Short mmCIF file of C-alpha atoms in Angstrom, two decimals:
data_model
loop_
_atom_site.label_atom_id
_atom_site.label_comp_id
_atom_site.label_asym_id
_atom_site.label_seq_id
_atom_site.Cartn_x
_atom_site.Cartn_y
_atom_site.Cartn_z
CA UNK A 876 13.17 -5.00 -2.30
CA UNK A 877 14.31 -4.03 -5.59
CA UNK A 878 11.97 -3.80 -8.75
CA UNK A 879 13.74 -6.62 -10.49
CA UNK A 880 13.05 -9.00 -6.90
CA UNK A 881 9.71 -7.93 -6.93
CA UNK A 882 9.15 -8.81 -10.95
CA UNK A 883 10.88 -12.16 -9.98
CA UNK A 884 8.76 -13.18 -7.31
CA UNK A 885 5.20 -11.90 -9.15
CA UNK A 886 6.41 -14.51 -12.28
CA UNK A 887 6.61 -16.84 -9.53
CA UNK A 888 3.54 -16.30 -8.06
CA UNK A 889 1.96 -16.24 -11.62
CA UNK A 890 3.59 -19.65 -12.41
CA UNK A 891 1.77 -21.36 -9.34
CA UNK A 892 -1.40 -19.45 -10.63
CA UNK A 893 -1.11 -20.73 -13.51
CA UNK A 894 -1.24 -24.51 -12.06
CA UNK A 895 -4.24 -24.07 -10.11
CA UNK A 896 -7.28 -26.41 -11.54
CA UNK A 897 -10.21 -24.12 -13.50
CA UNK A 898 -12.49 -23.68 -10.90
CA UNK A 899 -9.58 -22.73 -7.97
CA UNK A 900 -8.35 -19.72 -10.82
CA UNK A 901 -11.86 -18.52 -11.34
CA UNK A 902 -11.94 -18.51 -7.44
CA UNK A 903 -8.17 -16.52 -7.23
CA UNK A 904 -8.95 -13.95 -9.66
CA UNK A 905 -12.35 -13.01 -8.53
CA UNK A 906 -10.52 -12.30 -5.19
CA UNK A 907 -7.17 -10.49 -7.01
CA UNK A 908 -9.69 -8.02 -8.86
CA UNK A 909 -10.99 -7.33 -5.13
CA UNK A 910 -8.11 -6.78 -3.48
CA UNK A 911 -5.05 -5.58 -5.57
CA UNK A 912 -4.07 -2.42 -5.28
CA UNK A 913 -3.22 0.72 -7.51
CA UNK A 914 0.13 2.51 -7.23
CA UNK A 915 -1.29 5.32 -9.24
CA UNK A 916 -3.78 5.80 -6.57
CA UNK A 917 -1.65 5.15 -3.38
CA UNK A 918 0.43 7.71 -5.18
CA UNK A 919 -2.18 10.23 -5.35
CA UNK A 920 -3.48 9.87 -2.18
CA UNK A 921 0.37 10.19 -0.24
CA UNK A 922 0.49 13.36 -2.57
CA UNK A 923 -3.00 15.33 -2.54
CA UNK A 924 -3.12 14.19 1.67
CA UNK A 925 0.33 13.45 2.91
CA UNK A 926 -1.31 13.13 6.06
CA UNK A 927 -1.20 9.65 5.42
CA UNK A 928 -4.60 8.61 4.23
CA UNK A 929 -2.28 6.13 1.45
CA UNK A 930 -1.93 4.15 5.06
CA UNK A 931 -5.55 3.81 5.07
CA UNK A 932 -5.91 2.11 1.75
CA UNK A 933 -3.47 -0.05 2.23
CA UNK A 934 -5.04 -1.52 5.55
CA UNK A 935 -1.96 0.25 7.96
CA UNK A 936 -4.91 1.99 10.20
CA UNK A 937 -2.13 2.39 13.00
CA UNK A 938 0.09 4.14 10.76
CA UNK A 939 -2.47 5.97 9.03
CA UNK A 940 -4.22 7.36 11.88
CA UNK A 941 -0.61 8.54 13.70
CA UNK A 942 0.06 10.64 10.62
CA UNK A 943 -3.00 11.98 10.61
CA UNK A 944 -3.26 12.97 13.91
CA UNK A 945 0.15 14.57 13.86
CA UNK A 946 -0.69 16.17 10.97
CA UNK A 947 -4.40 17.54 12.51
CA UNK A 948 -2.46 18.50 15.88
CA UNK A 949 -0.08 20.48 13.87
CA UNK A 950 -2.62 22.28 11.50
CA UNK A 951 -4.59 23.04 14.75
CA UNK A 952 -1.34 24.88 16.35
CA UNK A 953 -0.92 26.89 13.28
CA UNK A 954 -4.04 27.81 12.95
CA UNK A 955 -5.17 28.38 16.76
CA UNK A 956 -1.60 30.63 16.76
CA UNK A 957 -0.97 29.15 20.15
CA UNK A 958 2.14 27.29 18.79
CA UNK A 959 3.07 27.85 15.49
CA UNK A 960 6.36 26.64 16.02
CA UNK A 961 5.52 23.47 17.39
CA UNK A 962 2.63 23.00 14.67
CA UNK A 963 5.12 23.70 11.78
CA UNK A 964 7.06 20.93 13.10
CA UNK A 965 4.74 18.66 13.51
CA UNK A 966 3.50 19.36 9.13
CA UNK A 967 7.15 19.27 8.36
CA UNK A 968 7.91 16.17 10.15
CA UNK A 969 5.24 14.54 8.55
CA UNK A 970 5.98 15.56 5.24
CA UNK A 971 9.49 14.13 5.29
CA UNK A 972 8.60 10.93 6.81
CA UNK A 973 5.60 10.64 3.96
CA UNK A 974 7.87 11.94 1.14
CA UNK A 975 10.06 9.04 0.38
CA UNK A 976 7.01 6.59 -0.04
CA UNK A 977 5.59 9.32 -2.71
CA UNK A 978 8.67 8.27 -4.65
CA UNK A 979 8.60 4.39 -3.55
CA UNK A 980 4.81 3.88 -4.33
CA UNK A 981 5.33 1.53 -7.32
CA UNK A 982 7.59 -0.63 -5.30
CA UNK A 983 5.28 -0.27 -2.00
CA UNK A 984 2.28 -1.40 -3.90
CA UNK A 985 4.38 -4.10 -6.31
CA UNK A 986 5.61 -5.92 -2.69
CA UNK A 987 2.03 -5.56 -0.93
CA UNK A 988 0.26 -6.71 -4.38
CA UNK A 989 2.98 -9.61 -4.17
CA UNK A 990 2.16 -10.34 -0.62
CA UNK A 991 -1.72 -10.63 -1.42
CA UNK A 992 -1.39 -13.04 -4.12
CA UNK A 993 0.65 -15.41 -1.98
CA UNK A 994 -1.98 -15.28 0.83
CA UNK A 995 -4.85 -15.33 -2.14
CA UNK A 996 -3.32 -18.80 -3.12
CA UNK A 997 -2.52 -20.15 -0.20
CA UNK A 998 -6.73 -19.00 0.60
CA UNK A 999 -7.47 -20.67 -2.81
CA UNK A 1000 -5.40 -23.87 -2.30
CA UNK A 1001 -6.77 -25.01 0.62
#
């Protein structure tokens, strides 16, 4: 989704915040504070550990614990020198699935902050 989609549907989510009754707002934004995530920091965490720990704090444990492992399995090949071939593989492969989301992580964390607030509301509505 493109930057300007994701502005578009955050106003829209914002307008039908914005019509919620006192007491149902006080309720949403305790929860937003909670549970809204930081690009800066989803950001920092693909870079420092591209071994996927950003899938951890976004709640992706599957995907987060796959890159990690192949990451781990690889480091342990290099290091063990049983197959350093194989283990530089694995890092590199890793690295190039991870590095397009380094570059992405605004728009990663825009759509999953976007996603939260609908399911926030719809929690808040009912």
């Amino acid at each position: 989704m493109t930057n300007v989609l994701l502005k578009l549907e955050e106003n829209r989510l914002r307008e039908q915040i914005s019509r919620l009754n006192l007491e149902q707002k006080r309720h949403y934004y305790n929860l937003e504070v909670e549970n809204l995530k930081d690009p800066d920091t989803y950001a920092a965490l693909n870079w420092l550990f591209v071994a996927g720990l950003h899938h951890f704090y976004l709640g992706k444990w599957k995907r987060g614990a796959i890159n990690l492992g192949l990451m781990l399995l690889g480091c342990v090949f290099i290091l063990t020198g049983s197959f350093i071939a194989a283990g530089i593989a694995l890092v590199l492969l890793t690295f190039i699935i991870e590095l397009p989301q380094l570059f992405k992580s605004q728009s990663i964390i825009h759509a999953y902050n976007n996603r939260l607030m609908e399911e926030l509301l719809e929690q808040v509505d009912n």
